[in-house]
Tab-separated table of C-alpha atoms and ligand atoms in Angstrom:
chain	number	residue	atom	x	y	z
A	1	UNK	CA	-1.830	-28.114	-53.867
A	2	UNK	CA	1.599	-29.012	-55.211
A	3	UNK	CA	3.060	-27.963	-51.839
A	4	UNK	CA	0.802	-30.489	-50.162
A	5	UNK	CA	1.521	-33.280	-52.656
A	6	UNK	CA	5.268	-32.795	-52.287
A	7	UNK	CA	5.017	-32.983	-48.511
A	8	UNK	CA	2.849	-36.098	-48.675
A	9	UNK	CA	5.088	-37.746	-51.259
A	10	UNK	CA	7.395	-39.648	-48.960
A	11	UNK	CA	9.275	-42.875	-49.484
A	12	UNK	CA	6.719	-45.338	-48.153
A	13	UNK	CA	7.945	-48.801	-47.281
A	14	UNK	CA	4.868	-50.356	-45.668
A	15	UNK	CA	1.573	-50.733	-47.456
A	16	UNK	CA	-1.918	-52.125	-47.068
A	17	UNK	CA	-1.209	-55.529	-48.578
A	18	UNK	CA	-4.912	-56.116	-49.266
A	19	UNK	CA	-5.115	-53.080	-51.562
A	20	UNK	CA	-4.485	-54.022	-55.181
A	21	UNK	CA	-3.710	-51.137	-57.535
A	22	UNK	CA	-5.452	-51.522	-60.901
A	23	UNK	CA	-3.658	-51.756	-64.236
A	24	UNK	CA	-5.487	-48.654	-65.444
A	25	UNK	CA	-4.085	-46.535	-62.594
A	26	UNK	CA	-0.561	-47.760	-63.349
A	27	UNK	CA	-1.020	-46.905	-67.019
A	28	UNK	CA	-2.296	-43.472	-66.034
A	29	UNK	CA	0.786	-42.898	-63.850
A	30	UNK	CA	3.158	-43.879	-66.664
A	31	UNK	CA	1.173	-41.694	-69.040
A	32	UNK	CA	2.010	-38.698	-66.853
A	33	UNK	CA	5.676	-39.702	-66.982
A	34	UNK	CA	5.369	-39.900	-70.765
A	35	UNK	CA	4.251	-36.252	-70.891
A	36	UNK	CA	7.090	-35.015	-68.677
A	37	UNK	CA	10.260	-33.237	-69.812
A	38	UNK	CA	12.960	-35.142	-71.645
A	39	UNK	CA	16.441	-33.930	-72.607
A	40	UNK	CA	16.482	-33.104	-76.342
A	41	UNK	CA	13.009	-34.644	-76.276
A	42	UNK	CA	14.654	-37.995	-77.021
A	43	UNK	CA	12.260	-39.846	-74.679
A	44	UNK	CA	14.627	-42.761	-74.078
A	45	UNK	CA	12.682	-44.207	-71.140
A	46	UNK	CA	10.752	-47.441	-71.326
A	47	UNK	CA	8.578	-48.997	-68.639
A	48	UNK	CA	7.527	-52.365	-67.349
A	49	UNK	CA	4.359	-52.583	-65.328
A	50	UNK	CA	4.421	-55.347	-62.748
A	51	UNK	CA	0.974	-56.029	-61.387
A	52	UNK	CA	0.674	-59.765	-60.817
A	53	UNK	CA	1.268	-61.377	-57.427
A	54	UNK	CA	3.871	-63.719	-58.889
A	55	UNK	CA	5.943	-61.041	-60.629
A	56	UNK	CA	5.526	-58.580	-57.741
A	57	UNK	CA	7.072	-61.200	-55.480
A	58	UNK	CA	9.902	-61.680	-57.992
A	59	UNK	CA	10.612	-57.930	-58.027
A	60	UNK	CA	10.300	-57.746	-54.232
A	61	UNK	CA	13.077	-60.344	-54.013
A	62	UNK	CA	15.463	-58.087	-55.992
A	63	UNK	CA	15.075	-54.759	-54.166
A	64	UNK	CA	16.845	-53.571	-51.042
A	65	UNK	CA	14.658	-51.776	-48.505
A	66	UNK	CA	15.899	-48.990	-46.238
A	67	UNK	CA	19.662	-49.407	-46.003
A	68	UNK	CA	19.671	-47.068	-42.966
A	69	UNK	CA	17.436	-49.479	-41.031
A	70	UNK	CA	19.654	-52.583	-40.933
A	71	UNK	CA	17.554	-54.222	-38.193
A	72	UNK	CA	14.380	-54.031	-40.278
A	73	UNK	CA	13.895	-56.939	-42.670
A	74	UNK	CA	11.540	-55.037	-44.954
A	75	UNK	CA	7.751	-55.049	-45.153
A	76	UNK	CA	5.962	-58.186	-43.956
A	77	UNK	CA	3.931	-60.210	-46.446
A	78	UNK	CA	0.730	-58.279	-45.654
A	79	UNK	CA	2.564	-54.932	-45.823
A	80	UNK	CA	3.984	-55.280	-49.299
A	81	UNK	CA	3.070	-53.139	-52.301
A	82	UNK	CA	0.835	-54.769	-54.890
A	83	UNK	CA	2.675	-53.251	-57.843
A	84	UNK	CA	5.934	-52.072	-59.306
A	85	UNK	CA	6.941	-49.905	-62.240
A	86	UNK	CA	10.385	-50.627	-63.649
A	87	UNK	CA	12.016	-47.652	-65.367
A	88	UNK	CA	14.328	-48.629	-68.187
A	89	UNK	CA	16.531	-46.613	-70.535
A	90	UNK	CA	17.047	-47.401	-74.206
A	91	UNK	CA	20.838	-47.740	-74.431
A	92	UNK	CA	20.954	-46.479	-78.005
A	93	UNK	CA	20.352	-42.910	-76.761
A	94	UNK	CA	23.005	-40.699	-75.130
A	95	UNK	CA	23.340	-40.357	-71.389
A	96	UNK	CA	20.394	-38.259	-70.386
A	97	UNK	CA	18.499	-41.247	-69.051
A	98	UNK	CA	19.103	-40.584	-65.388
A	99	UNK	CA	17.814	-37.034	-65.315
A	100	UNK	CA	14.820	-38.007	-67.424
A	101	UNK	CA	14.176	-40.906	-65.048
A	102	UNK	CA	14.267	-38.604	-62.013
A	103	UNK	CA	11.679	-36.321	-63.578
A	104	UNK	CA	9.550	-39.271	-64.684
A	105	UNK	CA	9.605	-40.941	-61.290
A	106	UNK	CA	8.538	-37.721	-59.585
A	107	UNK	CA	5.637	-37.314	-62.031
A	108	UNK	CA	4.562	-40.871	-61.269
A	109	UNK	CA	4.850	-40.470	-57.509
A	110	UNK	CA	3.017	-37.149	-57.311
A	111	UNK	CA	0.224	-38.602	-59.447
A	112	UNK	CA	0.098	-41.647	-57.172
A	113	UNK	CA	-0.039	-39.527	-54.015
A	114	UNK	CA	-2.911	-37.506	-55.451
A	115	UNK	CA	-4.824	-40.795	-55.712
A	116	UNK	CA	-4.132	-41.777	-52.091
A	117	UNK	CA	-1.343	-44.121	-53.163
A	118	UNK	CA	2.383	-43.838	-52.629
A	119	UNK	CA	5.634	-45.554	-53.360
A	120	UNK	CA	9.312	-46.033	-52.875
A	121	UNK	CA	12.087	-45.576	-55.414
A	122	UNK	CA	14.773	-48.257	-55.597
A	123	UNK	CA	18.173	-47.758	-57.143
A	124	UNK	CA	19.339	-50.679	-55.026
A	125	UNK	CA	18.145	-53.707	-56.895
A	126	UNK	CA	19.753	-56.919	-58.074
A	127	UNK	CA	19.701	-55.944	-61.738
A	128	UNK	CA	20.887	-59.272	-63.089
A	129	UNK	CA	18.142	-61.111	-61.224
A	130	UNK	CA	15.542	-58.525	-62.228
A	131	UNK	CA	16.558	-58.802	-65.888
A	132	UNK	CA	16.135	-62.530	-65.732
A	133	UNK	CA	12.807	-62.469	-63.867
A	134	UNK	CA	11.241	-59.885	-66.183
A	135	UNK	CA	13.056	-60.967	-69.335
A	136	UNK	CA	14.410	-57.459	-69.919
A	137	UNK	CA	15.858	-56.871	-73.384
A	138	UNK	CA	19.659	-56.370	-73.556
A	139	UNK	CA	19.115	-53.008	-75.259
A	140	UNK	CA	17.403	-51.682	-72.153
A	141	UNK	CA	19.225	-50.534	-69.029
A	142	UNK	CA	17.520	-50.901	-65.654
A	143	UNK	CA	17.502	-47.421	-64.108
A	144	UNK	CA	15.019	-47.529	-61.223
A	145	UNK	CA	12.379	-49.726	-59.717
A	146	UNK	CA	9.355	-48.037	-58.190
A	147	UNK	CA	7.057	-49.765	-55.702
A	148	UNK	CA	3.443	-48.562	-55.742
A	149	UNK	CA	0.705	-49.316	-53.250
A	150	UNK	CA	-1.545	-47.870	-50.590
A	151	UNK	CA	0.827	-46.690	-47.858
A	152	UNK	CA	0.279	-47.380	-44.178
A	153	UNK	CA	3.635	-45.963	-43.061
A	154	UNK	CA	3.522	-42.810	-40.961
A	155	UNK	CA	6.356	-40.538	-42.069
A	156	UNK	CA	7.358	-37.243	-40.446
A	157	UNK	CA	9.849	-34.754	-41.832
A	158	UNK	CA	12.255	-33.251	-39.310
A	159	UNK	CA	14.857	-30.505	-39.506
A	160	UNK	CA	18.432	-31.538	-40.179
A	161	UNK	CA	21.055	-29.350	-38.501
A	162	UNK	CA	24.034	-28.457	-40.756
A	163	UNK	CA	26.289	-31.103	-39.199
A	164	UNK	CA	23.443	-33.516	-38.423
A	165	UNK	CA	22.981	-37.092	-39.545
A	166	UNK	CA	21.074	-37.593	-42.825
A	167	UNK	CA	19.932	-41.080	-41.809
A	168	UNK	CA	16.195	-41.601	-41.501
A	169	UNK	CA	15.098	-43.406	-38.334
A	170	UNK	CA	12.088	-44.899	-36.573
A	171	UNK	CA	10.827	-44.440	-33.021
A	172	UNK	CA	9.349	-47.080	-30.690
A	173	UNK	CA	5.920	-46.678	-32.331
A	174	UNK	CA	7.503	-47.324	-35.738
A	175	UNK	CA	6.926	-43.781	-36.935
A	176	UNK	CA	9.467	-43.041	-39.652
A	177	UNK	CA	11.383	-39.728	-39.430
A	178	UNK	CA	13.212	-38.154	-42.359
A	179	UNK	CA	15.615	-35.291	-41.647
A	180	UNK	CA	15.682	-32.571	-44.304
A	181	UNK	CA	18.255	-29.807	-44.592
A	182	UNK	CA	16.998	-26.320	-43.834
A	183	UNK	CA	16.333	-23.928	-46.714
A	184	UNK	CA	19.035	-21.513	-45.544
A	185	UNK	CA	21.540	-24.372	-45.537
A	186	UNK	CA	20.983	-25.250	-49.194
A	187	UNK	CA	20.619	-21.820	-50.846
A	188	UNK	CA	24.262	-20.849	-51.093
A	189	UNK	CA	23.696	-17.432	-52.693
A	190	UNK	CA	20.806	-15.080	-53.498
A	191	UNK	CA	21.214	-12.305	-56.049
A	192	UNK	CA	18.107	-10.216	-55.745
A	193	UNK	CA	16.585	-6.742	-55.771
A	194	UNK	CA	13.311	-7.879	-54.279
A	195	UNK	CA	14.119	-9.011	-50.760
A	196	UNK	CA	10.718	-7.964	-49.357
B	201	LIG	C1	17.443	-42.201	-56.792
B	201	LIG	C2	16.902	-42.781	-55.508
B	201	LIG	C3	17.207	-44.083	-55.163
B	201	LIG	C4	16.671	-44.656	-53.997
B	201	LIG	N1	16.921	-45.972	-53.710
B	201	LIG	C5	16.368	-46.525	-52.601
B	201	LIG	C6	16.557	-47.909	-52.327
B	201	LIG	O1	17.230	-48.632	-53.081
B	201	LIG	N2	15.953	-48.426	-51.231
B	201	LIG	C7	15.179	-47.676	-50.402
B	201	LIG	O2	14.641	-48.202	-49.412
B	201	LIG	N3	14.984	-46.346	-50.620
B	201	LIG	C8	15.556	-45.767	-51.714
B	201	LIG	N4	15.343	-44.433	-51.983
B	201	LIG	C9	14.525	-43.625	-51.069
B	201	LIG	C10	15.388	-42.659	-50.203
B	201	LIG	O3	15.955	-43.380	-49.151
B	201	LIG	C11	14.465	-41.522	-49.676
B	201	LIG	O4	14.113	-40.714	-50.771
B	201	LIG	C12	15.139	-40.681	-48.594
B	201	LIG	O5	15.371	-41.448	-47.445
B	201	LIG	C13	14.295	-39.462	-48.237
B	201	LIG	O6	13.004	-39.854	-47.853
B	201	LIG	P1	11.763	-39.232	-48.604
B	201	LIG	O7	11.738	-39.830	-49.986
B	201	LIG	O8	10.556	-39.606	-47.798
B	201	LIG	O9	11.979	-37.743	-48.673
B	201	LIG	C14	15.858	-43.860	-53.131
B	201	LIG	C15	15.574	-42.534	-53.490
B	201	LIG	C16	16.066	-42.004	-54.667
B	201	LIG	C17	15.723	-40.573	-55.028
């Protein structure tokens, strides 16, 4: 089951614009992030749930979609996600925020995929503009923005040869391909007595 969720959990960048994710689902997703691991159990992450058309548009205007697809202007109005979750870090804690945020975002995405939803993580966002639009407290650092919606993108994983190009790409039918390194290319050593 986890194998399937991980394979389905792609970065989706086109959504069914008519599908509006409910507040309660977004709260449930963040609740799963809340229960995830945290370095020294400091739990420095804070969240903003963006689920109004006006604020979703404001967040949309700050994020950068698919840097490897320079000819694509991003999802059209009717392909945009209804919702965003902004992941923030309380600056008064030491620097474990980023690892915690990675774990949290994966918990959120896997939970979303299980519900037939999906998302895209954004590190590329105009943080100054986002802070202003969402009135983010100075004590909170913007770590990631996560788009959530009902995906319509078709995404296929392909094999990446050792010297191949990591860039994702789309074919003429707009199917999105994501090259992944092979297992033998990323396990650099195995110390084992059970090589059955
Ligand atoms: C930390 C992080 C930051 C990312 N930032 C962006 C971003 O700013 N814009 C974007 O379109 N995709 C972003 N992505 C999505 C990656 O491009 C995507 O994970 C990668 O192409 C592999 O595709 P996959 O998620 O379907 O495996 C980000 C992913 C991660 C993990």
